[in-house]
Short mmCIF file of C-alpha atoms in Angstrom, two decimals:
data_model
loop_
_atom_site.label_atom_id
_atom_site.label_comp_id
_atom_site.label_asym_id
_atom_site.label_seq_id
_atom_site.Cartn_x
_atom_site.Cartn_y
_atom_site.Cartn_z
CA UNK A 1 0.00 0.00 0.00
CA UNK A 2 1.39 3.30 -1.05
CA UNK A 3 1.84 6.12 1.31
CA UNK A 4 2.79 9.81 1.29
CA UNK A 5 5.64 11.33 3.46
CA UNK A 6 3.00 13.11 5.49
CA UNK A 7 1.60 10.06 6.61
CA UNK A 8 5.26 8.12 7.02
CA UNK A 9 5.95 10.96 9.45
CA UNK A 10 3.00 10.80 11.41
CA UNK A 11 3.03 7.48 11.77
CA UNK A 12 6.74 7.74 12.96
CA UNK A 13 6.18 10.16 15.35
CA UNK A 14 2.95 7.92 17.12
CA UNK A 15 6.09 5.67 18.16
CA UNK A 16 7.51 5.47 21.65
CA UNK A 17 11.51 4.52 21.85
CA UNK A 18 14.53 4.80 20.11
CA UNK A 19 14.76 4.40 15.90
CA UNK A 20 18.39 2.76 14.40
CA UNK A 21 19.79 4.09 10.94
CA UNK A 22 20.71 1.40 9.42
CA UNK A 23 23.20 1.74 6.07
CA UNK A 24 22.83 -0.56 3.02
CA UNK A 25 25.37 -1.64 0.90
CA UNK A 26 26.47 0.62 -1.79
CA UNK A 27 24.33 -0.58 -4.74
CA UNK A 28 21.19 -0.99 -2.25
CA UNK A 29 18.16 1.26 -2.76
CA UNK A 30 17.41 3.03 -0.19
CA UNK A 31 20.99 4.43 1.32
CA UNK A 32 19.83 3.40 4.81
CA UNK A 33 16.88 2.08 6.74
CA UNK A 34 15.16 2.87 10.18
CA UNK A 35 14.56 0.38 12.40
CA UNK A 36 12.37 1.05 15.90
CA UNK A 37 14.16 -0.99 18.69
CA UNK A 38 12.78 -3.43 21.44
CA UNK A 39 12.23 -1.60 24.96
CA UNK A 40 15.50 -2.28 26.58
CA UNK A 41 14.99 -4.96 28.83
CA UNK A 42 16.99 -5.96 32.29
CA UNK A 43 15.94 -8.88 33.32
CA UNK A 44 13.26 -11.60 32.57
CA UNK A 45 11.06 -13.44 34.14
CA UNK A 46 11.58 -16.63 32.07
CA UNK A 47 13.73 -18.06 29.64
CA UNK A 48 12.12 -19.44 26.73
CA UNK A 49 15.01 -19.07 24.06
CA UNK A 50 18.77 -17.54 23.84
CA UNK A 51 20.36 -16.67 20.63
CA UNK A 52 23.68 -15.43 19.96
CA UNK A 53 26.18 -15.39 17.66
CA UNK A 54 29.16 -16.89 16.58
CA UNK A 55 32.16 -15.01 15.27
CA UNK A 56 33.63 -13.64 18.79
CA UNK A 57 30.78 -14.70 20.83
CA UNK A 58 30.44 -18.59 20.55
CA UNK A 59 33.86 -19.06 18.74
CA UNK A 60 36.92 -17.00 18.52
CA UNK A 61 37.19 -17.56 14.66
CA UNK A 62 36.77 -13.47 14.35
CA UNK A 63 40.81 -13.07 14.60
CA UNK A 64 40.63 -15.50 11.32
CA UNK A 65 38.30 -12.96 9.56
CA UNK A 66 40.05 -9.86 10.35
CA UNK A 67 42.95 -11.95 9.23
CA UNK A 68 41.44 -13.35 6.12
CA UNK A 69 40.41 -9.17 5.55
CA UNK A 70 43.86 -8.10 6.13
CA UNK A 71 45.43 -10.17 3.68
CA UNK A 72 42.91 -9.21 1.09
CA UNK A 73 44.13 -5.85 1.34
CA UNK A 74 47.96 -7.06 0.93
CA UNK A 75 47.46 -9.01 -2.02
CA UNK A 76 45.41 -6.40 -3.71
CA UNK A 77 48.04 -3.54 -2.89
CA UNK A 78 51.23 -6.46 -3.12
CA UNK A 79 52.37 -4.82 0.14
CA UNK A 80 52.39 -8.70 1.70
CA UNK A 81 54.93 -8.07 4.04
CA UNK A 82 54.44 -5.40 7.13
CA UNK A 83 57.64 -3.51 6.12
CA UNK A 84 55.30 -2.21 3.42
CA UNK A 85 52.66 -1.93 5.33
CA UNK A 86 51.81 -2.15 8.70
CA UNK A 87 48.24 -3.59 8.48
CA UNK A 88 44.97 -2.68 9.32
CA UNK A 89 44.50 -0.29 12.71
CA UNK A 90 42.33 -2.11 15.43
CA UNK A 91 40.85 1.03 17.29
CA UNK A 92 40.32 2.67 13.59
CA UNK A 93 39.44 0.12 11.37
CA UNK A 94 38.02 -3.02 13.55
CA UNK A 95 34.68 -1.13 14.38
CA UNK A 96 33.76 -1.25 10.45
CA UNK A 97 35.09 -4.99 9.67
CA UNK A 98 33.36 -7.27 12.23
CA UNK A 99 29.87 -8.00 12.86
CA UNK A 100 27.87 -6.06 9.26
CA UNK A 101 28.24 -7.87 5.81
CA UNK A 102 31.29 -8.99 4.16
CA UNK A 103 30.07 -6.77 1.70
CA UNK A 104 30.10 -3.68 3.81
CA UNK A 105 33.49 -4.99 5.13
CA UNK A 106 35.06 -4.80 1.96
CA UNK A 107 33.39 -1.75 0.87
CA UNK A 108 35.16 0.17 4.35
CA UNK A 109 38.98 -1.16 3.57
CA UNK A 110 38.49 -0.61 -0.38
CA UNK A 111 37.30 2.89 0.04
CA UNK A 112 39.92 3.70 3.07
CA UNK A 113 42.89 1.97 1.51
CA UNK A 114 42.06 2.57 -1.86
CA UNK A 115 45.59 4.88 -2.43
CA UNK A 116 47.48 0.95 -1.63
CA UNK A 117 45.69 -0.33 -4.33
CA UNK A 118 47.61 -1.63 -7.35
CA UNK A 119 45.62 -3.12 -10.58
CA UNK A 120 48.15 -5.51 -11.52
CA UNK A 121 48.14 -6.65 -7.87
CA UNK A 122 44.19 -6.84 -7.98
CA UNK A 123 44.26 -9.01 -11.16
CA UNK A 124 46.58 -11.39 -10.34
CA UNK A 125 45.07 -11.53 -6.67
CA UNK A 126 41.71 -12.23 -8.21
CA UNK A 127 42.91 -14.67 -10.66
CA UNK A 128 44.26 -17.05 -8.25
CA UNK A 129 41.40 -16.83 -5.69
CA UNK A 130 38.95 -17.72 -9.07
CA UNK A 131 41.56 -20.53 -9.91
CA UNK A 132 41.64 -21.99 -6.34
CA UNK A 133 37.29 -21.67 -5.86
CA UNK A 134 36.80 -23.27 -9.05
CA UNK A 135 39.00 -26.19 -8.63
CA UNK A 136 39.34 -26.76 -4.86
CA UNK A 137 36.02 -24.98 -3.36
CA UNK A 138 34.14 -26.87 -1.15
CA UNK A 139 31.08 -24.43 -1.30
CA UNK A 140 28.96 -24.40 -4.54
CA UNK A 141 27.32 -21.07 -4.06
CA UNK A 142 30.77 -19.20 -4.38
CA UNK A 143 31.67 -21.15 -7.08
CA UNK A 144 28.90 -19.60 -8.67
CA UNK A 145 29.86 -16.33 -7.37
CA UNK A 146 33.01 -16.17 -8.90
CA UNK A 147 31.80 -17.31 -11.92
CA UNK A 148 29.38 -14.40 -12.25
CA UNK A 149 32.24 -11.87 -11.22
CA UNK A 150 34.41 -13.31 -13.65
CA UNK A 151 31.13 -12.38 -15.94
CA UNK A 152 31.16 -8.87 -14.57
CA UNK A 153 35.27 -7.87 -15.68
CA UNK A 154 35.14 -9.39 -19.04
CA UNK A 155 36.30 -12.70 -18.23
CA UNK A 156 33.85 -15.13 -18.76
CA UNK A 157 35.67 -17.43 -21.12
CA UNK A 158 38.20 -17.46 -18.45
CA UNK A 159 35.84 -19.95 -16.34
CA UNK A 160 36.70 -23.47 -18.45
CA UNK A 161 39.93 -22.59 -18.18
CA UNK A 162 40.62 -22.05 -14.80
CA UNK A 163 38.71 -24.58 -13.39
CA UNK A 164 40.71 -27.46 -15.78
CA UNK A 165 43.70 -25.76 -14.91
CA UNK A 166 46.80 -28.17 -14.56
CA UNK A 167 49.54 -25.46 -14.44
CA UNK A 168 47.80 -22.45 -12.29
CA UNK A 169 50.67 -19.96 -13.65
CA UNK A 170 50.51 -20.78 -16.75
CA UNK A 171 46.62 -19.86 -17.15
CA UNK A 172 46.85 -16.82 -15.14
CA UNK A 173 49.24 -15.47 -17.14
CA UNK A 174 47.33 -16.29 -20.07
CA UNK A 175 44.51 -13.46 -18.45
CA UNK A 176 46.70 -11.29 -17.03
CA UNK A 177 45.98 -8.08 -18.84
CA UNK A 178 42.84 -8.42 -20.25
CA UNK A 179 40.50 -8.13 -16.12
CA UNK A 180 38.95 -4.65 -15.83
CA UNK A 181 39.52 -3.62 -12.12
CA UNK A 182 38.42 -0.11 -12.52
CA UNK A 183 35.32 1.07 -10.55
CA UNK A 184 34.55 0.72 -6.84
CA UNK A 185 31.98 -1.88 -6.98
CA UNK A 186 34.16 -3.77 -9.22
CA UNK A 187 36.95 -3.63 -6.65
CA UNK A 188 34.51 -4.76 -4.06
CA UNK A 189 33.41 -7.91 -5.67
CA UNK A 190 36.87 -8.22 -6.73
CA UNK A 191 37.36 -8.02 -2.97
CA UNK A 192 34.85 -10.49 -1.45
CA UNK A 193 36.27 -13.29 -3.69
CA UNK A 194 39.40 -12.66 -2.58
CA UNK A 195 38.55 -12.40 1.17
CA UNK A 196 36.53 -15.89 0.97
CA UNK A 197 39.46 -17.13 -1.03
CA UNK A 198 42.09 -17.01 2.09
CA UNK A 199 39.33 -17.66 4.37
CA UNK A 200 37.80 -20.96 3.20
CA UNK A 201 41.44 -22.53 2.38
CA UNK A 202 41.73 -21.43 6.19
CA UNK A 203 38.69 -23.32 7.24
CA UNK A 204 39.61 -26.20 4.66
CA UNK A 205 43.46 -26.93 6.12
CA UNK A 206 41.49 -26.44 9.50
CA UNK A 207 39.19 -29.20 8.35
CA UNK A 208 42.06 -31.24 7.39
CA UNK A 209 43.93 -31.33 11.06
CA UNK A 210 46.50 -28.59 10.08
CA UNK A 211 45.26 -26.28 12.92
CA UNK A 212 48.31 -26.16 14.84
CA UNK A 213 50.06 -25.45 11.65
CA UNK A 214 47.98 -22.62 10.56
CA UNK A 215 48.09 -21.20 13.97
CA UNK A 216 52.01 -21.31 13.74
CA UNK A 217 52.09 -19.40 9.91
CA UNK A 218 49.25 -16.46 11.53
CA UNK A 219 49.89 -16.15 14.91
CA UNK A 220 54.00 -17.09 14.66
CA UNK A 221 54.64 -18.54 17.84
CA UNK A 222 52.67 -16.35 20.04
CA UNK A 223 50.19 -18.69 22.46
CA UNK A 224 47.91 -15.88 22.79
CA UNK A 225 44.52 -17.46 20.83
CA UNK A 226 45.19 -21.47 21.87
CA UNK A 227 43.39 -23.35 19.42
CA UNK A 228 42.41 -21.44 15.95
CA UNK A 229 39.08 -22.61 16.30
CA UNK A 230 38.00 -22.37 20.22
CA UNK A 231 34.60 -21.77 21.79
CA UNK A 232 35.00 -18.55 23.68
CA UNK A 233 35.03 -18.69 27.50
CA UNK A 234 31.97 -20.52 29.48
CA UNK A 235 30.11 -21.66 25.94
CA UNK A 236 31.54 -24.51 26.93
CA UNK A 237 28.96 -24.55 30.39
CA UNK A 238 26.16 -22.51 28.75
CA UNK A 239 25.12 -24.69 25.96
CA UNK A 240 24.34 -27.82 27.61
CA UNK A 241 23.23 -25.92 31.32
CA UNK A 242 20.67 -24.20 28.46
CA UNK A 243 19.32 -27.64 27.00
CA UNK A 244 18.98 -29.13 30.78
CA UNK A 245 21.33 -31.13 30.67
CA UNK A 246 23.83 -30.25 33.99
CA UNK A 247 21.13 -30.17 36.15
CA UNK A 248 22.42 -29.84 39.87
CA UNK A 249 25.67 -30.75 38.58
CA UNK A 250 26.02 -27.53 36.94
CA UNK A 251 28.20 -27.06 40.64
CA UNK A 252 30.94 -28.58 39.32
CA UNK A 253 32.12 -25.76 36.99
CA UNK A 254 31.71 -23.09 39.50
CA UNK A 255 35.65 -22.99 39.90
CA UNK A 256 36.54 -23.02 35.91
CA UNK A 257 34.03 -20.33 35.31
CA UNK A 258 35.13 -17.85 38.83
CA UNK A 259 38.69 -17.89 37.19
CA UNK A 260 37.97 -17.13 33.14
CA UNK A 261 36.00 -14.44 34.50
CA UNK A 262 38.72 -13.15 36.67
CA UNK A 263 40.72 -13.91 33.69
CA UNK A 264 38.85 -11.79 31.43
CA UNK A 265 38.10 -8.72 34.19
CA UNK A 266 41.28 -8.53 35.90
CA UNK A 267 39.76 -7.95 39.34
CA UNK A 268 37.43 -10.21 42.01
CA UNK A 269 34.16 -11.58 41.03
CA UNK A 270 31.34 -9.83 43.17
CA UNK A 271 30.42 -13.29 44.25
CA UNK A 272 33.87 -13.70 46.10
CA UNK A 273 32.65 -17.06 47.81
CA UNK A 274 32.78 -20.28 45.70
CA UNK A 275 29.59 -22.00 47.48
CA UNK A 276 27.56 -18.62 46.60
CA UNK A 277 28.49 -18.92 42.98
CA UNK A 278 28.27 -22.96 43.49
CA UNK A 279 24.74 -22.61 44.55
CA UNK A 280 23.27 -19.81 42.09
CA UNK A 281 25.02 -22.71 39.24
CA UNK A 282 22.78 -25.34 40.93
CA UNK A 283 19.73 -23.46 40.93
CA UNK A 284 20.30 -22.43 37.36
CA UNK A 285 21.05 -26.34 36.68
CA UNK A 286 17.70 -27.47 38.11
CA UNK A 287 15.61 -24.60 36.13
CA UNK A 288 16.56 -25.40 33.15
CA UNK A 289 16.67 -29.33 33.97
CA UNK A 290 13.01 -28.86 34.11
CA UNK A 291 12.41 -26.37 31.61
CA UNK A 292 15.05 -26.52 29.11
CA UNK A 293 15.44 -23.15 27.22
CA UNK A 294 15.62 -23.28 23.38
CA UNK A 295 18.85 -22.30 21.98
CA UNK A 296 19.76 -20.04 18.40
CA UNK A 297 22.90 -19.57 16.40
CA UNK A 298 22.75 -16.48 14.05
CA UNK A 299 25.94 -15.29 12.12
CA UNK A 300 26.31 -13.08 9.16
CA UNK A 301 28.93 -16.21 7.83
CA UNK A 302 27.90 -18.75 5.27
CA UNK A 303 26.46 -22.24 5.94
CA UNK A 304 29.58 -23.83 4.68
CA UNK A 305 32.32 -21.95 6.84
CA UNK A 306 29.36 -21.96 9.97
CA UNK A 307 28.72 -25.66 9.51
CA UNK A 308 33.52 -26.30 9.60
CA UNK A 309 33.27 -23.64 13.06
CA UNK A 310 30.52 -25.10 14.74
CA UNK A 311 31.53 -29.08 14.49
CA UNK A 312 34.89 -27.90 15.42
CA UNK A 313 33.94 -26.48 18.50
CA UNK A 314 31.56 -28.98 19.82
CA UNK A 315 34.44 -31.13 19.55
CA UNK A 316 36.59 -29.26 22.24
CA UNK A 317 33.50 -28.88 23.97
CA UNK A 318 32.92 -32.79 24.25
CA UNK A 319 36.60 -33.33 24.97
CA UNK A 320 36.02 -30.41 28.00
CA UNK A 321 32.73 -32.57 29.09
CA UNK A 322 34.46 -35.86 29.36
CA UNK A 323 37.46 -34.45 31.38
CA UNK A 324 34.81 -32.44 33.56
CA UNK A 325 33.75 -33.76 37.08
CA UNK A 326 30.16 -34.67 35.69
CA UNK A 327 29.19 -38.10 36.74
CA UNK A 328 29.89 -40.79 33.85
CA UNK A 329 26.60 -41.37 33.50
CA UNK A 330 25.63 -37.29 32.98
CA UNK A 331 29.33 -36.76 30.89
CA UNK A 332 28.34 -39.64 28.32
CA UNK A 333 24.92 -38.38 27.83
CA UNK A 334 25.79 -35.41 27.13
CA UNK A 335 28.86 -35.93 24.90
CA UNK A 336 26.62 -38.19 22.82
CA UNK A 337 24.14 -35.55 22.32
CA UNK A 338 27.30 -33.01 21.23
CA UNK A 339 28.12 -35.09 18.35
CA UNK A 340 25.59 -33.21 15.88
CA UNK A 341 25.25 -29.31 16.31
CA UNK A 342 21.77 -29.51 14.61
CA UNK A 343 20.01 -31.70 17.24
CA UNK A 344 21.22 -29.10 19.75
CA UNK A 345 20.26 -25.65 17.88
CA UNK A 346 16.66 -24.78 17.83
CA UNK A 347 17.49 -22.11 14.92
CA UNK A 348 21.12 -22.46 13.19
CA UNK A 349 20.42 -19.46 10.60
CA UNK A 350 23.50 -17.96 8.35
CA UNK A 351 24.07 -16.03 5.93
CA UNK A 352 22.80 -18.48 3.46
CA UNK A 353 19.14 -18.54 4.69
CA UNK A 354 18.85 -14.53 3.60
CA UNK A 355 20.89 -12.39 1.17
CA UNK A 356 24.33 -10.27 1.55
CA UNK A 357 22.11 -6.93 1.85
CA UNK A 358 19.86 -7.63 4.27
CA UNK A 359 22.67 -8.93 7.12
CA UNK A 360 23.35 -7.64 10.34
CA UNK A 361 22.96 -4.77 11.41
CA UNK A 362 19.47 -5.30 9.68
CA UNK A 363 17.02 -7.75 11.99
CA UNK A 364 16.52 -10.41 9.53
CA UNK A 365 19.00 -13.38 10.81
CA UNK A 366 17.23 -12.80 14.20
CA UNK A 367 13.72 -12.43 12.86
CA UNK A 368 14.29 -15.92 11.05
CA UNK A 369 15.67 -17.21 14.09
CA UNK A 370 12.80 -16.09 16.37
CA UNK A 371 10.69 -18.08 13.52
CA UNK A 372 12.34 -20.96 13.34
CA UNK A 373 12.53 -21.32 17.18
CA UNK A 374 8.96 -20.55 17.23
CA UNK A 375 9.15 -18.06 19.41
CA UNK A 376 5.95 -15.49 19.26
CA UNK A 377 5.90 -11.73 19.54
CA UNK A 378 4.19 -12.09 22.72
CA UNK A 379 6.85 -14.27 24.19
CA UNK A 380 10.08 -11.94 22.77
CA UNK A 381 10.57 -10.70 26.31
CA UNK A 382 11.58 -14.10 27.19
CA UNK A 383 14.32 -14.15 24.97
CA UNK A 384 18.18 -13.44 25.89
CA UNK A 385 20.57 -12.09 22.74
CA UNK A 386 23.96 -12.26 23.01
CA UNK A 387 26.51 -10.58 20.34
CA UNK A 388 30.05 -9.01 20.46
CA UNK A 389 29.37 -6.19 17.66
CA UNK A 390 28.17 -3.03 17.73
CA UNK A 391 26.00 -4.08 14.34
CA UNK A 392 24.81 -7.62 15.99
CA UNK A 393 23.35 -5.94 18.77
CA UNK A 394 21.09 -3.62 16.95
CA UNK A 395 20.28 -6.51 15.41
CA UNK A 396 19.36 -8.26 18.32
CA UNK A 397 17.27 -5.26 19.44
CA UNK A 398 15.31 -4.68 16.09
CA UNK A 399 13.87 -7.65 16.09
CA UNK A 400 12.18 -7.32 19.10
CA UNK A 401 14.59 -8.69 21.77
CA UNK A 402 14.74 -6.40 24.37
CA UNK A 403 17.75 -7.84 26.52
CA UNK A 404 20.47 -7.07 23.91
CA UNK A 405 23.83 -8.41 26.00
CA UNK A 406 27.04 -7.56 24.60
CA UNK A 407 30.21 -9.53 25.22
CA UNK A 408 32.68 -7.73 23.47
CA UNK A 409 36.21 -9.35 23.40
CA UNK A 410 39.64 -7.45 22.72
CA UNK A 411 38.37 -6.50 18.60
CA UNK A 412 35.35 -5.33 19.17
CA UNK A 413 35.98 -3.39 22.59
CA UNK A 414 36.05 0.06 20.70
CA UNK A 415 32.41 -0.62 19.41
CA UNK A 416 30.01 1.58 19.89
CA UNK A 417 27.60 -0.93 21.75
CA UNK A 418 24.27 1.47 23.00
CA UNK A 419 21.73 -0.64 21.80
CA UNK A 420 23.09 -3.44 24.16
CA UNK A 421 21.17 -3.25 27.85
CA UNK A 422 24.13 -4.74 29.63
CA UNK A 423 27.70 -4.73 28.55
CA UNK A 424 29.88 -7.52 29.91
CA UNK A 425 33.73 -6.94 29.46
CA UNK A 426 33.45 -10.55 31.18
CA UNK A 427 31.59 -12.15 28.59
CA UNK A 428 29.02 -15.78 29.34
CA UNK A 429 31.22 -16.52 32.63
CA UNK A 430 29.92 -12.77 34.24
CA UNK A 431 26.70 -13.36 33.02
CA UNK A 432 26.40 -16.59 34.75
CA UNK A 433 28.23 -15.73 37.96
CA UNK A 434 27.22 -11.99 38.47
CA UNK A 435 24.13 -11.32 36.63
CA UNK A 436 22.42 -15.04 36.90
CA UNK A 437 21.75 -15.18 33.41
CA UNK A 438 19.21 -12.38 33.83
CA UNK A 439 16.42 -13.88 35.41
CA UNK A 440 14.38 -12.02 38.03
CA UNK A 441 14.55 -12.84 41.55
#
């Protein structure tokens, strides 16, 4: 139904709360969107569903994104080594690449480091990422992707080609020359296929067992982010105390949690005494032993790269259950229902289930979530989002969730996060031991 601006305004101004301006993508119609947010919410008075994300809030695999980002920007510039250039700025530049669309990633590091930018570099770059999709890409949406790009600078009858290739060199050569980079938009999908180039052979060597040898070539020797792939601190408790499946056992992680969150804080919990945070674990256990909550992932990531994260991480979870002082009967119950990350999600939405221009800090992930969950707009105010991003937890808030939680970890902790309702530099373990998940007296 068609309206004036007269009556848009009206209607705008009838609303109690706070609005978000949302920006599109460059070649999105309109330049930005308004979303009214969820009443900001405290606590609740039930649980009937958590969601939360998964780049820096369930896993750690964000520092292999802003990686994967980085190196996009080296290989398009051929300023690889950090002589050249020193890399990307984390208090200047981290706020724009994690948490919105890879799309609106890209579109932030092509437009700011657009003087680095060399077109050879950007041909050649693109070439091999093309070359490596085609022939050793696990996903079949980006092959498709690339093939359409390759479309879009004049290089269609490049596709045969590179994905037969038998001497990679040899063929890029062949095209070197004859890619039009020119154009920002161009540059941009240019980008993205390079970004999800470095990223998925990441995921696949990952995939393959070669984590501690990819940690070795990123990270040198530095011990700083353990495993690549790690769920981030206390997932490792919340997931299965969520599905009822600690019960009054929960007790025995009351020491593990009281020191990641001392860890992460640097100072005392407020619940100084063990048996206090022992007991509020037990009473959490029981709830949700009898009323198990439903649990979401949503992540602006594709299926494919979610689907490599996720099974990695309930793997170090089940390996953290069995050496955990849960009876053998609990501990083998519960590692057995950790072998398949679908059976525990209630809504596992990515990427894949919407488009690139309609990701967070738009609602829809959470809206589908909320859906699939079937969760009613009646019963939003018993739902719990957790994100690390300033973009995630608008998100979270305009779809309705009114206890928006931010756990921001050391990239996102210049964010701008005012649309969460609590902000925990201590991440799941605080809200556990301190806040008691949020639930009203």
């Amino acid at each position: 139904m068609l309206k004036n601006a007269k009556y848009i305004v009206e209607k705008v101004n009838s609303m109690r709360g706070t609005f978000a301006v949302v920006k599109n993508p460059g070649y999105v119609f309109p330049a930005e969107e308004y979303y009214l947010l969820a009443s900001p919410l405290k606590k609740v008075k039930d649980i009937n569903a958590v969601l939360m994300d998964m780049d820096g809030t369930t896993t750690t695999t964000e520092v292999l994104c802003i990686h994967s980002l980085e190196q996009m920007v080296r290989r398009m510039s051929g300023k690889i080594k950090r002589e050249d250039w020193i890399g990307l700025n984390p208090s200047a530049d981290f706020p724009h690449i994690i948490g919105n669309s890879t799309t609106r990633h890209i579109e932030y590091l092509i437009n700011k480091y657009e003087s680095l930018l060399d077109d050879k570099q950007i041909e050649i770059a693109f070439l091999e990422a093309a070359l490596w999709t085609l022939k050793y890409g696990n996903d079949p949406n980006r092959k498709l992707e690339v093939i359409q790009n390759l479309r879009k600078t004049g290089l269609e009858r490049a596709v045969e080609d590179l994905t037969s290739a038998k001497e990679p060199d040899e063929v890029i050569r062949k095209f070197a020359g004859k890619l039009n980079t020119s154009g920002f938009m161009n540059r941009v999908n240019i980008g993205i296929d390079i970004y999800y180039e470095i990223y998925h052979r990441i995921l696949s060597r990952l995939n393959n067992g070669e984590g501690v040898k990819v940690k070795k070539e990123i990270f040198g020797d530095s011990g700083e982010y353990g495993q690549v792939i790690s769920p981030m601190p206390g997932i490792h408790v919340l997931i299965p105390l969520l599905k009822g499946w600690l019960g009054e056992e929960a007790v025995v992680f009351a020491e593990y949690l009281k020191k990641e969150l001392e860890l992460k804080i640097g100072r005392k919990s407020k619940k100084k005494d063990i048996s206090e945070i022992e007991n509020s674990l037990r009473i959490l256990g029981e709830k949700f032993e009898n009323k198990p909550s439903k649990l979401g992932l949503v992540t602006s990531s594709i299926r494919y790269e979610a689907d490599i994260v996720i099974h990695e991480v309930f793997g170090i979870i089940r390996d953290f259950i069995e050496q955990s002082l849960l009876s053998d009967t609990r501990k083998k119950a519960i590692v057995q229902k950790l072998q398949d990350p679908n059976n525990v999600y209630d809504a596992f939405i990515t990427a894949s289930n919407s488009s690139e221009i309609r990701l967070k800090p738009h609602r829809d992930l959470y809206s589908i979530a909320l859906h699939q969950a079937n969760i009613l707009p009646e019963d939003f105010g018993k739902v719990i989002g957790f994100e690390d991003s300033q973009s995630g937890t608008i998100a979270i808030r305009a779809a309705g969730i009114g206890c928006c939680v931010a756990v921001p970890f050391a990239e996102t902790s210049e964010h701008d996060l005012e649309a969460a309702v609590h902000i925990l530099p201590g991440g799941i373990p605080q809200a556990l031991i301190e806040y008691n998940l949020f639930l009203k007296d």
